Amino acid sequence: MKEIEILVELHSDINQAKKIMSKFKNNGVKRTIDTYYYDPMRKNLKPNDKLQIDECFRLREQNNKTYLTYKIDKFDDNNIWLYSDEYETEVENKKQIINIIKALGLKKLLIIKNNKTSYSTDKYEIVLEEVEKLGNFMEVELCTDEDVDIKETKKEIQTFIDSLGLNVSSELHMGKPEMMIRKGLFEEYE
């Protein structure tokens, strides 16, 4: 599944943003704890020289459910993030999954805790995120298995964001794990 999204920092008040989002379908609030792991033996699961993460493995805890996710980021010729291929599945026994992760030799890289308020339109998922240690963000995402023009789709998403009338940053071109790493908010890695 292709995950085509734009992540922006939200400069508008979070309550003002929620009021503007009320015209869309409200999918509720989820408390999310994402634990990202790296593999000391493989370069592709560690931050690179530019502190980017090209591939990541995470354990997500959300609303009493647990998910394993593997993401592979795709970049353009200028090394700017375009989209991710994402593979995710729910797992039943969190304790056993953590034991398996440890047995595989994976190490904890960082933990991201946030509250996500999710909305949807007929085309997009919109998520307002209140992220501990980082601030407030808005993510607008289109998930598809279809072969679409990524750059054109991102332009359409940006036009949608602009139409909301919120004070936001330009596209961040990185995810929250990368932001945490750049701010030094991670475990040491080998």
PDB file of C-alpha atoms in Angstrom:
ATOM      1  CA  MET A   1       0.000   0.000   0.000  1.00  0.00           C
ATOM      2  CA  LYS A   2       1.346   3.439  -0.947  1.00  0.00           C
ATOM      3  CA  GLU A   3       1.013   6.018   1.777  1.00  0.00           C
ATOM      4  CA  ILE A   4       1.141   9.456   0.136  1.00  0.00           C
ATOM      5  CA  GLU A   5       0.992  12.189   2.710  1.00  0.00           C
ATOM      6  CA  ILE A   6       1.994  15.683   3.637  1.00  0.00           C
ATOM      7  CA  LEU A   7       3.013  16.419   7.204  1.00  0.00           C
ATOM      8  CA  VAL A   8       3.029  20.031   8.381  1.00  0.00           C
ATOM      9  CA  GLU A   9       3.612  21.667  11.717  1.00  0.00           C
ATOM     10  CA  LEU A  10       0.427  23.236  13.027  1.00  0.00           C
ATOM     11  CA  HIS A  11       0.954  26.871  14.091  1.00  0.00           C
ATOM     12  CA  SER A  12      -2.765  27.541  14.585  1.00  0.00           C
ATOM     13  CA  ASP A  13      -4.256  26.726  17.974  1.00  0.00           C
ATOM     14  CA  ILE A  14      -5.138  23.017  18.154  1.00  0.00           C
ATOM     15  CA  ASN A  15      -8.700  23.781  19.266  1.00  0.00           C
ATOM     16  CA  GLN A  16      -9.190  26.157  16.337  1.00  0.00           C
ATOM     17  CA  ALA A  17      -7.948  23.406  14.005  1.00  0.00           C
ATOM     18  CA  LYS A  18     -10.384  20.897  15.545  1.00  0.00           C
ATOM     19  CA  LYS A  19     -13.225  23.377  15.038  1.00  0.00           C
ATOM     20  CA  ILE A  20     -12.327  23.745  11.338  1.00  0.00           C
ATOM     21  CA  MET A  21     -12.082  19.946  11.000  1.00  0.00           C
ATOM     22  CA  SER A  22     -15.587  19.500  12.458  1.00  0.00           C
ATOM     23  CA  LYS A  23     -17.026  19.771   8.918  1.00  0.00           C
ATOM     24  CA  PHE A  24     -15.421  16.391   8.145  1.00  0.00           C
ATOM     25  CA  LYS A  25     -16.238  12.962   9.510  1.00  0.00           C
ATOM     26  CA  ASN A  26     -14.692  12.638  12.985  1.00  0.00           C
ATOM     27  CA  ASN A  27     -13.105   9.210  13.467  1.00  0.00           C
ATOM     28  CA  GLY A  28     -12.205   9.862  17.112  1.00  0.00           C
ATOM     29  CA  VAL A  29      -9.109  10.303  19.229  1.00  0.00           C
ATOM     30  CA  LYS A  30      -6.456   7.634  19.634  1.00  0.00           C
ATOM     31  CA  ARG A  31      -3.601   7.574  22.115  1.00  0.00           C
ATOM     32  CA  THR A  32      -0.652   6.165  20.192  1.00  0.00           C
ATOM     33  CA  ILE A  33       2.701   4.937  21.437  1.00  0.00           C
ATOM     34  CA  ASP A  34       5.128   4.044  18.654  1.00  0.00           C
ATOM     35  CA  THR A  35       8.354   2.254  19.549  1.00  0.00           C
ATOM     36  CA  TYR A  36      10.891   2.257  16.725  1.00  0.00           C
ATOM     37  CA  TYR A  37      13.642  -0.350  16.570  1.00  0.00           C
ATOM     38  CA  TYR A  38      16.936  -0.567  14.735  1.00  0.00           C
ATOM     39  CA  ASP A  39      19.116  -3.501  13.821  1.00  0.00           C
ATOM     40  CA  PRO A  40      22.790  -3.137  14.821  1.00  0.00           C
ATOM     41  CA  MET A  41      23.733  -5.546  12.003  1.00  0.00           C
ATOM     42  CA  ARG A  42      21.894  -3.828   9.123  1.00  0.00           C
ATOM     43  CA  LYS A  43      22.457  -0.291   7.856  1.00  0.00           C
ATOM     44  CA  ASN A  44      18.989   0.055   6.329  1.00  0.00           C
ATOM     45  CA  LEU A  45      17.341   0.005   9.782  1.00  0.00           C
ATOM     46  CA  LYS A  46      19.544   2.747  11.235  1.00  0.00           C
ATOM     47  CA  PRO A  47      19.555   6.500  10.671  1.00  0.00           C
ATOM     48  CA  ASN A  48      21.860   7.343   7.764  1.00  0.00           C
ATOM     49  CA  ASP A  49      24.577  10.032   7.628  1.00  0.00           C
ATOM     50  CA  LYS A  50      21.911  12.713   7.026  1.00  0.00           C
ATOM     51  CA  LEU A  51      19.919  11.467  10.063  1.00  0.00           C
ATOM     52  CA  GLN A  52      17.206  10.131   7.746  1.00  0.00           C
ATOM     53  CA  ILE A  53      15.495   6.811   8.217  1.00  0.00           C
ATOM     54  CA  ASP A  54      15.141   4.981   4.908  1.00  0.00           C
ATOM     55  CA  GLU A  55      13.363   1.971   6.407  1.00  0.00           C
ATOM     56  CA  CYS A  56      11.810   1.528   9.814  1.00  0.00           C
ATOM     57  CA  PHE A  57      10.368  -1.168  11.987  1.00  0.00           C
ATOM     58  CA  ARG A  58       7.909  -0.137  14.654  1.00  0.00           C
ATOM     59  CA  LEU A  59       5.616  -1.529  17.305  1.00  0.00           C
ATOM     60  CA  ARG A  60       2.453   0.567  17.678  1.00  0.00           C
ATOM     61  CA  GLU A  61       0.194   0.499  20.715  1.00  0.00           C
ATOM     62  CA  GLN A  62      -3.150   2.150  20.014  1.00  0.00           C
ATOM     63  CA  ASN A  63      -6.488   1.799  21.802  1.00  0.00           C
ATOM     64  CA  ASN A  64      -5.549  -1.510  23.472  1.00  0.00           C
ATOM     65  CA  LYS A  65      -4.344  -3.002  20.186  1.00  0.00           C
ATOM     66  CA  THR A  66      -0.810  -3.697  19.001  1.00  0.00           C
ATOM     67  CA  TYR A  67       0.520  -3.484  15.445  1.00  0.00           C
ATOM     68  CA  LEU A  68       3.810  -4.313  13.751  1.00  0.00           C
ATOM     69  CA  THR A  69       4.777  -2.059  10.867  1.00  0.00           C
ATOM     70  CA  TYR A  70       7.605  -2.025   8.350  1.00  0.00           C
ATOM     71  CA  LYS A  71       7.959   1.107   6.232  1.00  0.00           C
ATOM     72  CA  ILE A  72      10.206   1.736   3.249  1.00  0.00           C
ATOM     73  CA  ASP A  73      10.569   5.415   2.372  1.00  0.00           C
ATOM     74  CA  LYS A  74      10.881   6.518  -1.247  1.00  0.00           C
ATOM     75  CA  PHE A  75      12.805   9.665  -2.140  1.00  0.00           C
ATOM     76  CA  ASP A  76      13.074  11.755  -5.308  1.00  0.00           C
ATOM     77  CA  ASP A  77      16.357  12.506  -7.132  1.00  0.00           C
ATOM     78  CA  ASN A  78      17.034  15.390  -4.697  1.00  0.00           C
ATOM     79  CA  ASN A  79      16.697  13.040  -1.710  1.00  0.00           C
ATOM     80  CA  ILE A  80      13.349  14.574  -0.695  1.00  0.00           C
ATOM     81  CA  TRP A  81      10.825  12.128   0.780  1.00  0.00           C
ATOM     82  CA  LEU A  82       7.911  11.354  -1.547  1.00  0.00           C
ATOM     83  CA  TYR A  83       5.944   8.494   0.027  1.00  0.00           C
ATOM     84  CA  SER A  84       6.279   5.231   1.941  1.00  0.00           C
ATOM     85  CA  ASP A  85       5.435   1.645   1.167  1.00  0.00           C
ATOM     86  CA  GLU A  86       3.883   0.451   4.422  1.00  0.00           C
ATOM     87  CA  TYR A  87       3.229  -3.080   5.633  1.00  0.00           C
ATOM     88  CA  GLU A  88       1.262  -3.357   8.862  1.00  0.00           C
ATOM     89  CA  THR A  89      -0.507  -6.108  10.753  1.00  0.00           C
ATOM     90  CA  GLU A  90      -2.242  -6.393  14.087  1.00  0.00           C
ATOM     91  CA  VAL A  91      -0.645  -8.777  16.580  1.00  0.00           C
ATOM     92  CA  GLU A  92      -2.384 -10.431  19.493  1.00  0.00           C
ATOM     93  CA  ASN A  93       0.316 -10.898  22.108  1.00  0.00           C
ATOM     94  CA  LYS A  94       2.403  -7.759  22.674  1.00  0.00           C
ATOM     95  CA  LYS A  95       4.620  -9.391  25.286  1.00  0.00           C
ATOM     96  CA  GLN A  96       5.551 -12.252  22.940  1.00  0.00           C
ATOM     97  CA  ILE A  97       6.178  -9.873  20.029  1.00  0.00           C
ATOM     98  CA  ILE A  98       8.568  -7.860  22.228  1.00  0.00           C
ATOM     99  CA  ASN A  99      10.340 -11.126  23.136  1.00  0.00           C
ATOM    100  CA  ILE A 100      10.659 -11.976  19.431  1.00  0.00           C
ATOM    101  CA  ILE A 101      12.018  -8.490  18.654  1.00  0.00           C
ATOM    102  CA  LYS A 102      14.645  -8.883  21.399  1.00  0.00           C
ATOM    103  CA  ALA A 103      15.532 -12.414  20.233  1.00  0.00           C
ATOM    104  CA  LEU A 104      16.115 -11.035  16.716  1.00  0.00           C
ATOM    105  CA  GLY A 105      18.658  -8.614  18.199  1.00  0.00           C
ATOM    106  CA  LEU A 106      16.701  -5.447  17.413  1.00  0.00           C
ATOM    107  CA  LYS A 107      17.284  -2.513  19.751  1.00  0.00           C
ATOM    108  CA  LYS A 108      14.994   0.314  20.781  1.00  0.00           C
ATOM    109  CA  LEU A 109      15.752   3.533  18.897  1.00  0.00           C
ATOM    110  CA  LEU A 110      13.008   5.883  20.091  1.00  0.00           C
ATOM    111  CA  ILE A 111       9.463   6.164  21.392  1.00  0.00           C
ATOM    112  CA  ILE A 112       6.879   8.633  20.099  1.00  0.00           C
ATOM    113  CA  LYS A 113       3.802   9.306  22.215  1.00  0.00           C
ATOM    114  CA  ASN A 114       0.918  11.292  20.816  1.00  0.00           C
ATOM    115  CA  ASN A 115      -2.795  11.895  20.720  1.00  0.00           C
ATOM    116  CA  LYS A 116      -4.232  11.645  17.221  1.00  0.00           C
ATOM    117  CA  THR A 117      -7.597  13.128  16.314  1.00  0.00           C
ATOM    118  CA  SER A 118      -8.598  11.664  12.983  1.00  0.00           C
ATOM    119  CA  TYR A 119     -11.002  12.986  10.358  1.00  0.00           C
ATOM    120  CA  SER A 120     -11.841  11.785   6.883  1.00  0.00           C
ATOM    121  CA  THR A 121     -13.180  13.061   3.611  1.00  0.00           C
ATOM    122  CA  ASP A 122     -14.170  10.921   0.652  1.00  0.00           C
ATOM    123  CA  LYS A 123     -10.515  11.093  -0.442  1.00  0.00           C
ATOM    124  CA  TYR A 124      -8.212  11.865   2.502  1.00  0.00           C
ATOM    125  CA  GLU A 125      -7.511  10.995   6.080  1.00  0.00           C
ATOM    126  CA  ILE A 126      -6.649  14.088   8.134  1.00  0.00           C
ATOM    127  CA  VAL A 127      -4.922  13.643  11.466  1.00  0.00           C
ATOM    128  CA  LEU A 128      -4.270  16.356  14.033  1.00  0.00           C
ATOM    129  CA  GLU A 129      -1.419  15.155  16.217  1.00  0.00           C
ATOM    130  CA  GLU A 130      -0.376  16.395  19.637  1.00  0.00           C
ATOM    131  CA  VAL A 131       3.103  14.873  19.941  1.00  0.00           C
ATOM    132  CA  GLU A 132       4.971  14.829  23.239  1.00  0.00           C
ATOM    133  CA  LYS A 133       8.327  16.649  23.020  1.00  0.00           C
ATOM    134  CA  LEU A 134       7.670  17.790  19.415  1.00  0.00           C
ATOM    135  CA  GLY A 135       4.481  19.877  19.246  1.00  0.00           C
ATOM    136  CA  ASN A 136       1.341  19.863  17.110  1.00  0.00           C
ATOM    137  CA  PHE A 137       1.117  18.602  13.553  1.00  0.00           C
ATOM    138  CA  MET A 138      -1.365  17.923  10.800  1.00  0.00           C
ATOM    139  CA  GLU A 139      -1.009  15.031   8.399  1.00  0.00           C
ATOM    140  CA  VAL A 140      -3.137  14.650   5.295  1.00  0.00           C
ATOM    141  CA  GLU A 141      -2.845  11.244   3.704  1.00  0.00           C
ATOM    142  CA  LEU A 142      -4.060   9.300   0.710  1.00  0.00           C
ATOM    143  CA  CYS A 143      -3.551   5.518   0.830  1.00  0.00           C
ATOM    144  CA  THR A 144      -3.749   3.657  -2.441  1.00  0.00           C
ATOM    145  CA  ASP A 145      -2.709   0.488  -4.186  1.00  0.00           C
ATOM    146  CA  GLU A 146      -3.171   2.217  -7.536  1.00  0.00           C
ATOM    147  CA  ASP A 147      -0.360   3.509  -9.709  1.00  0.00           C
ATOM    148  CA  VAL A 148      -0.724   7.276  -9.292  1.00  0.00           C
ATOM    149  CA  ASP A 149       1.504  10.251 -10.075  1.00  0.00           C
ATOM    150  CA  ILE A 150       3.051  10.904  -6.653  1.00  0.00           C
ATOM    151  CA  LYS A 151       4.067  14.505  -7.292  1.00  0.00           C
ATOM    152  CA  GLU A 152       0.652  15.390  -8.726  1.00  0.00           C
ATOM    153  CA  THR A 153      -1.097  13.716  -5.805  1.00  0.00           C
ATOM    154  CA  LYS A 154       1.044  15.676  -3.356  1.00  0.00           C
ATOM    155  CA  LYS A 155       0.126  18.917  -5.152  1.00  0.00           C
ATOM    156  CA  GLU A 156      -3.548  18.010  -4.738  1.00  0.00           C
ATOM    157  CA  ILE A 157      -3.029  17.303  -1.036  1.00  0.00           C
ATOM    158  CA  GLN A 158      -1.243  20.639  -0.603  1.00  0.00           C
ATOM    159  CA  THR A 159      -4.106  22.466  -2.329  1.00  0.00           C
ATOM    160  CA  PHE A 160      -6.503  20.779   0.102  1.00  0.00           C
ATOM    161  CA  ILE A 161      -4.367  21.844   3.095  1.00  0.00           C
ATOM    162  CA  ASP A 162      -4.235  25.424   1.803  1.00  0.00           C
ATOM    163  CA  SER A 163      -8.039  25.467   1.485  1.00  0.00           C
ATOM    164  CA  LEU A 164      -8.461  24.814   5.224  1.00  0.00           C
ATOM    165  CA  GLY A 165      -7.280  28.304   6.216  1.00  0.00           C
ATOM    166  CA  LEU A 166      -4.990  27.097   9.005  1.00  0.00           C
ATOM    167  CA  ASN A 167      -1.591  28.527   9.856  1.00  0.00           C
ATOM    168  CA  VAL A 168       0.794  25.676   9.059  1.00  0.00           C
ATOM    169  CA  SER A 169       4.409  25.221   8.023  1.00  0.00           C
ATOM    170  CA  SER A 170       5.394  24.130   4.561  1.00  0.00           C
ATOM    171  CA  GLU A 171       5.700  20.379   4.043  1.00  0.00           C
ATOM    172  CA  LEU A 172       8.260  18.962   6.460  1.00  0.00           C
ATOM    173  CA  HIS A 173       9.571  16.231   4.083  1.00  0.00           C
ATOM    174  CA  MET A 174      10.300  14.000   7.063  1.00  0.00           C
ATOM    175  CA  GLY A 175       8.453  12.000   9.644  1.00  0.00           C
ATOM    176  CA  LYS A 176       8.309  12.380  13.386  1.00  0.00           C
ATOM    177  CA  PRO A 177      11.005   9.722  13.992  1.00  0.00           C
ATOM    178  CA  GLU A 178      13.451  11.764  11.925  1.00  0.00           C
ATOM    179  CA  MET A 179      12.461  14.929  13.820  1.00  0.00           C
ATOM    180  CA  MET A 180      13.093  13.143  17.130  1.00  0.00           C
ATOM    181  CA  ILE A 181      16.519  12.004  15.928  1.00  0.00           C
ATOM    182  CA  ARG A 182      17.460  15.491  14.746  1.00  0.00           C
ATOM    183  CA  LYS A 183      16.494  16.872  18.171  1.00  0.00           C
ATOM    184  CA  GLY A 184      18.565  14.203  19.921  1.00  0.00           C
ATOM    185  CA  LEU A 185      15.483  12.514  21.429  1.00  0.00           C
ATOM    186  CA  PHE A 186      16.500   8.898  20.849  1.00  0.00           C
ATOM    187  CA  GLU A 187      18.357   5.999  22.447  1.00  0.00           C
ATOM    188  CA  GLU A 188      21.963   5.563  21.409  1.00  0.00           C
ATOM    189  CA  TYR A 189      22.446   3.355  18.387  1.00  0.00           C
ATOM    190  CA  GLU A 190      25.456   1.381  17.197  1.00  0.00           C
TER     191      GLU A 190
END
